[in-house]
Amino acid sequence: MVQIKAEEGRFIVPGEEKQLAEITYRLEEAKGILIIDHTRVSEELRGQGAGEQLVKAVVDKAREENLKIVPVCSYADHQFQKHPEYQDVLHI
């Protein structure tokens, strides 16, 4: 389990000298959607589930704020296919 920090338009996994992972999104408030446009995980964290945890952080945010998600990023899209429990926040 990694430590995730929320920032404006993104969630990150901070490191001592650099970010170890991030997921970025933009809010289209008028439409009530979050668009996930980028996910990056450093070599140090690859294979440890950090990317999945970042996607889940955005899913949790969407649920809390009653928003839907458009996973433009291919990694996020893959996570939505892999996790049917995320369908409640998927914008169709």
Short mmCIF file of N, CA and C in Angstrom, two decimals:
data_model
loop_
_atom_site.label_atom_id
_atom_site.label_comp_id
_atom_site.label_asym_id
_atom_site.label_seq_id
_atom_site.Cartn_x
_atom_site.Cartn_y
_atom_site.Cartn_z
N MET A 1 0.85 -1.18 0.00
CA MET A 1 0.00 0.00 0.00
C MET A 1 0.89 1.24 0.00
N VAL A 2 0.62 2.15 -0.92
CA VAL A 2 1.40 3.37 -1.03
C VAL A 2 0.63 4.54 -0.42
N GLN A 3 1.34 5.59 -0.09
CA GLN A 3 0.72 6.80 0.43
C GLN A 3 0.33 7.68 -0.75
N ILE A 4 -0.95 8.02 -0.85
CA ILE A 4 -1.44 8.83 -1.95
C ILE A 4 -1.81 10.21 -1.41
N LYS A 5 -1.39 11.22 -2.14
CA LYS A 5 -1.65 12.60 -1.76
C LYS A 5 -2.52 13.25 -2.84
N ALA A 6 -3.59 13.91 -2.41
CA ALA A 6 -4.46 14.62 -3.35
C ALA A 6 -3.92 16.02 -3.60
N GLU A 7 -3.91 16.41 -4.86
CA GLU A 7 -3.56 17.76 -5.27
C GLU A 7 -4.61 18.21 -6.28
N GLU A 8 -4.56 19.46 -6.65
CA GLU A 8 -5.51 19.98 -7.63
C GLU A 8 -5.35 19.25 -8.97
N GLY A 9 -6.40 18.54 -9.39
CA GLY A 9 -6.40 17.86 -10.68
C GLY A 9 -5.58 16.59 -10.75
N ARG A 10 -5.12 16.10 -9.60
CA ARG A 10 -4.33 14.87 -9.65
C ARG A 10 -4.17 14.26 -8.26
N PHE A 11 -3.79 13.00 -8.28
CA PHE A 11 -3.35 12.29 -7.08
C PHE A 11 -1.92 11.85 -7.37
N ILE A 12 -1.06 11.92 -6.35
CA ILE A 12 0.33 11.53 -6.53
C ILE A 12 0.79 10.60 -5.42
N VAL A 13 1.84 9.86 -5.72
CA VAL A 13 2.58 9.11 -4.71
C VAL A 13 3.91 9.85 -4.59
N PRO A 14 4.07 10.63 -3.50
CA PRO A 14 5.30 11.41 -3.37
C PRO A 14 6.49 10.54 -3.00
N GLY A 15 7.63 10.96 -3.46
CA GLY A 15 8.89 10.33 -3.07
C GLY A 15 9.76 11.37 -2.39
N GLU A 16 10.92 10.98 -1.97
CA GLU A 16 11.79 11.93 -1.29
C GLU A 16 12.32 13.00 -2.23
N GLU A 17 12.67 12.62 -3.45
CA GLU A 17 13.23 13.59 -4.39
C GLU A 17 12.34 13.87 -5.59
N LYS A 18 11.41 12.96 -5.87
CA LYS A 18 10.52 13.13 -7.02
C LYS A 18 9.24 12.35 -6.79
N GLN A 19 8.24 12.65 -7.60
CA GLN A 19 6.99 11.88 -7.54
C GLN A 19 7.26 10.47 -8.03
N LEU A 20 6.69 9.51 -7.34
CA LEU A 20 6.86 8.12 -7.76
C LEU A 20 5.75 7.66 -8.69
N ALA A 21 4.60 8.31 -8.59
CA ALA A 21 3.47 7.96 -9.45
C ALA A 21 2.46 9.10 -9.43
N GLU A 22 1.66 9.18 -10.50
CA GLU A 22 0.60 10.19 -10.53
C GLU A 22 -0.51 9.76 -11.48
N ILE A 23 -1.68 10.29 -11.20
CA ILE A 23 -2.81 10.18 -12.11
C ILE A 23 -3.40 11.57 -12.20
N THR A 24 -3.66 12.02 -13.42
CA THR A 24 -4.19 13.36 -13.61
C THR A 24 -5.59 13.27 -14.21
N TYR A 25 -6.39 14.25 -13.85
CA TYR A 25 -7.76 14.31 -14.34
C TYR A 25 -8.17 15.77 -14.45
N ARG A 26 -9.20 16.00 -15.22
CA ARG A 26 -9.79 17.34 -15.27
C ARG A 26 -11.29 17.21 -15.02
N LEU A 27 -11.81 18.20 -14.34
CA LEU A 27 -13.22 18.23 -13.99
C LEU A 27 -13.98 19.06 -15.02
N GLU A 28 -15.02 18.48 -15.57
CA GLU A 28 -15.97 19.25 -16.38
C GLU A 28 -17.22 19.37 -15.54
N GLU A 29 -17.22 20.42 -14.73
CA GLU A 29 -18.25 20.59 -13.71
C GLU A 29 -19.66 20.65 -14.28
N ALA A 30 -19.84 21.35 -15.39
CA ALA A 30 -21.17 21.49 -15.98
C ALA A 30 -21.75 20.14 -16.39
N LYS A 31 -20.88 19.21 -16.77
CA LYS A 31 -21.32 17.88 -17.18
C LYS A 31 -21.28 16.88 -16.03
N GLY A 32 -20.62 17.25 -14.93
CA GLY A 32 -20.52 16.34 -13.79
C GLY A 32 -19.61 15.15 -14.05
N ILE A 33 -18.53 15.39 -14.81
CA ILE A 33 -17.62 14.29 -15.12
C ILE A 33 -16.16 14.65 -14.80
N LEU A 34 -15.42 13.61 -14.46
CA LEU A 34 -13.97 13.68 -14.31
C LEU A 34 -13.38 12.93 -15.49
N ILE A 35 -12.43 13.53 -16.17
CA ILE A 35 -11.77 12.89 -17.30
C ILE A 35 -10.36 12.52 -16.87
N ILE A 36 -10.10 11.21 -16.75
CA ILE A 36 -8.75 10.75 -16.41
C ILE A 36 -7.94 10.75 -17.70
N ASP A 37 -6.88 11.58 -17.72
CA ASP A 37 -6.13 11.70 -18.97
C ASP A 37 -4.71 11.18 -18.92
N HIS A 38 -4.22 10.81 -17.74
CA HIS A 38 -2.82 10.35 -17.68
C HIS A 38 -2.57 9.59 -16.38
N THR A 39 -1.84 8.50 -16.50
CA THR A 39 -1.36 7.74 -15.33
C THR A 39 0.10 7.40 -15.58
N ARG A 40 0.93 7.64 -14.58
CA ARG A 40 2.35 7.31 -14.69
C ARG A 40 2.82 6.70 -13.38
N VAL A 41 3.54 5.59 -13.48
CA VAL A 41 4.12 4.93 -12.32
C VAL A 41 5.61 4.72 -12.60
N SER A 42 6.44 5.13 -11.64
CA SER A 42 7.89 5.01 -11.81
C SER A 42 8.32 3.54 -11.78
N GLU A 43 9.51 3.30 -12.28
CA GLU A 43 10.06 1.94 -12.27
C GLU A 43 10.11 1.36 -10.86
N GLU A 44 10.40 2.21 -9.87
CA GLU A 44 10.50 1.72 -8.48
C GLU A 44 9.20 1.11 -7.97
N LEU A 45 8.08 1.60 -8.48
CA LEU A 45 6.78 1.12 -7.99
C LEU A 45 6.08 0.16 -8.94
N ARG A 46 6.60 -0.05 -10.12
CA ARG A 46 5.93 -0.93 -11.09
C ARG A 46 5.67 -2.30 -10.49
N GLY A 47 4.48 -2.83 -10.75
CA GLY A 47 4.13 -4.16 -10.29
C GLY A 47 3.71 -4.23 -8.84
N GLN A 48 3.57 -3.08 -8.17
CA GLN A 48 3.20 -3.08 -6.77
C GLN A 48 1.77 -2.58 -6.53
N GLY A 49 1.01 -2.36 -7.60
CA GLY A 49 -0.38 -1.94 -7.46
C GLY A 49 -0.60 -0.45 -7.28
N ALA A 50 0.44 0.35 -7.45
CA ALA A 50 0.30 1.80 -7.24
C ALA A 50 -0.67 2.42 -8.25
N GLY A 51 -0.58 1.99 -9.51
CA GLY A 51 -1.49 2.52 -10.53
C GLY A 51 -2.94 2.20 -10.21
N GLU A 52 -3.19 0.98 -9.79
CA GLU A 52 -4.56 0.59 -9.41
C GLU A 52 -5.06 1.43 -8.25
N GLN A 53 -4.20 1.69 -7.28
CA GLN A 53 -4.59 2.49 -6.12
C GLN A 53 -4.89 3.93 -6.53
N LEU A 54 -4.16 4.45 -7.51
CA LEU A 54 -4.43 5.80 -7.99
C LEU A 54 -5.78 5.87 -8.70
N VAL A 55 -6.08 4.88 -9.53
CA VAL A 55 -7.39 4.85 -10.20
C VAL A 55 -8.49 4.76 -9.16
N LYS A 56 -8.29 3.92 -8.15
CA LYS A 56 -9.30 3.79 -7.09
C LYS A 56 -9.50 5.11 -6.35
N ALA A 57 -8.44 5.89 -6.17
CA ALA A 57 -8.57 7.20 -5.52
C ALA A 57 -9.49 8.12 -6.31
N VAL A 58 -9.37 8.09 -7.65
CA VAL A 58 -10.25 8.91 -8.48
C VAL A 58 -11.68 8.37 -8.42
N VAL A 59 -11.83 7.06 -8.44
CA VAL A 59 -13.15 6.45 -8.32
C VAL A 59 -13.81 6.86 -7.00
N ASP A 60 -13.06 6.80 -5.92
CA ASP A 60 -13.60 7.21 -4.61
C ASP A 60 -14.02 8.68 -4.61
N LYS A 61 -13.20 9.53 -5.23
CA LYS A 61 -13.53 10.95 -5.34
C LYS A 61 -14.83 11.13 -6.11
N ALA A 62 -14.96 10.43 -7.22
CA ALA A 62 -16.17 10.53 -8.04
C ALA A 62 -17.40 10.10 -7.24
N ARG A 63 -17.28 9.03 -6.49
CA ARG A 63 -18.40 8.57 -5.68
C ARG A 63 -18.78 9.59 -4.61
N GLU A 64 -17.77 10.15 -3.95
CA GLU A 64 -18.02 11.13 -2.89
C GLU A 64 -18.67 12.40 -3.43
N GLU A 65 -18.30 12.78 -4.65
CA GLU A 65 -18.78 14.04 -5.22
C GLU A 65 -19.90 13.84 -6.25
N ASN A 66 -20.40 12.61 -6.34
CA ASN A 66 -21.50 12.26 -7.25
C ASN A 66 -21.17 12.65 -8.70
N LEU A 67 -19.99 12.23 -9.15
CA LEU A 67 -19.52 12.50 -10.51
C LEU A 67 -19.37 11.20 -11.28
N LYS A 68 -19.28 11.31 -12.58
CA LYS A 68 -18.99 10.17 -13.45
C LYS A 68 -17.58 10.34 -14.01
N ILE A 69 -16.99 9.25 -14.47
CA ILE A 69 -15.61 9.26 -14.96
C ILE A 69 -15.56 8.84 -16.43
N VAL A 70 -14.74 9.56 -17.19
CA VAL A 70 -14.40 9.17 -18.56
C VAL A 70 -12.92 8.80 -18.53
N PRO A 71 -12.59 7.51 -18.63
CA PRO A 71 -11.19 7.09 -18.57
C PRO A 71 -10.52 7.17 -19.95
N VAL A 72 -10.02 8.34 -20.31
CA VAL A 72 -9.36 8.53 -21.59
C VAL A 72 -8.00 7.83 -21.60
N CYS A 73 -7.30 7.88 -20.49
CA CYS A 73 -6.01 7.20 -20.34
C CYS A 73 -6.20 5.69 -20.53
N SER A 74 -5.34 5.07 -21.31
CA SER A 74 -5.50 3.64 -21.60
C SER A 74 -5.37 2.78 -20.34
N TYR A 75 -4.51 3.17 -19.41
CA TYR A 75 -4.37 2.39 -18.18
C TYR A 75 -5.64 2.47 -17.35
N ALA A 76 -6.19 3.67 -17.20
CA ALA A 76 -7.43 3.83 -16.44
C ALA A 76 -8.57 3.06 -17.12
N ASP A 77 -8.64 3.12 -18.44
CA ASP A 77 -9.67 2.38 -19.17
C ASP A 77 -9.54 0.88 -18.89
N HIS A 78 -8.32 0.37 -18.89
CA HIS A 78 -8.08 -1.03 -18.58
C HIS A 78 -8.57 -1.37 -17.18
N GLN A 79 -8.32 -0.49 -16.22
CA GLN A 79 -8.77 -0.73 -14.85
C GLN A 79 -10.29 -0.77 -14.75
N PHE A 80 -10.97 0.06 -15.53
CA PHE A 80 -12.43 0.03 -15.53
C PHE A 80 -12.95 -1.28 -16.13
N GLN A 81 -12.24 -1.83 -17.09
CA GLN A 81 -12.63 -3.12 -17.65
C GLN A 81 -12.36 -4.26 -16.66
N LYS A 82 -11.28 -4.13 -15.92
CA LYS A 82 -10.86 -5.14 -14.96
C LYS A 82 -11.70 -5.15 -13.69
N HIS A 83 -12.26 -4.00 -13.33
CA HIS A 83 -13.01 -3.85 -12.07
C HIS A 83 -14.47 -3.50 -12.35
N PRO A 84 -15.33 -4.51 -12.47
CA PRO A 84 -16.74 -4.22 -12.74
C PRO A 84 -17.41 -3.39 -11.64
N GLU A 85 -16.84 -3.38 -10.45
CA GLU A 85 -17.41 -2.59 -9.36
C GLU A 85 -17.26 -1.09 -9.58
N TYR A 86 -16.52 -0.68 -10.59
CA TYR A 86 -16.36 0.74 -10.92
C TYR A 86 -17.44 1.23 -11.89
N GLN A 87 -18.27 0.33 -12.39
CA GLN A 87 -19.25 0.70 -13.42
C GLN A 87 -20.23 1.77 -12.96
N ASP A 88 -20.44 1.89 -11.64
CA ASP A 88 -21.39 2.89 -11.14
C ASP A 88 -20.93 4.31 -11.39
N VAL A 89 -19.64 4.52 -11.59
CA VAL A 89 -19.12 5.87 -11.85
C VAL A 89 -18.63 6.06 -13.28
N LEU A 90 -18.80 5.06 -14.13
CA LEU A 90 -18.38 5.14 -15.52
C LEU A 90 -19.39 5.95 -16.33
N HIS A 91 -18.91 6.99 -17.00
CA HIS A 91 -19.76 7.80 -17.87
C HIS A 91 -19.93 7.05 -19.18
N ILE A 92 -21.17 6.82 -19.55
CA ILE A 92 -21.45 6.08 -20.80
C ILE A 92 -21.96 7.01 -21.86
#
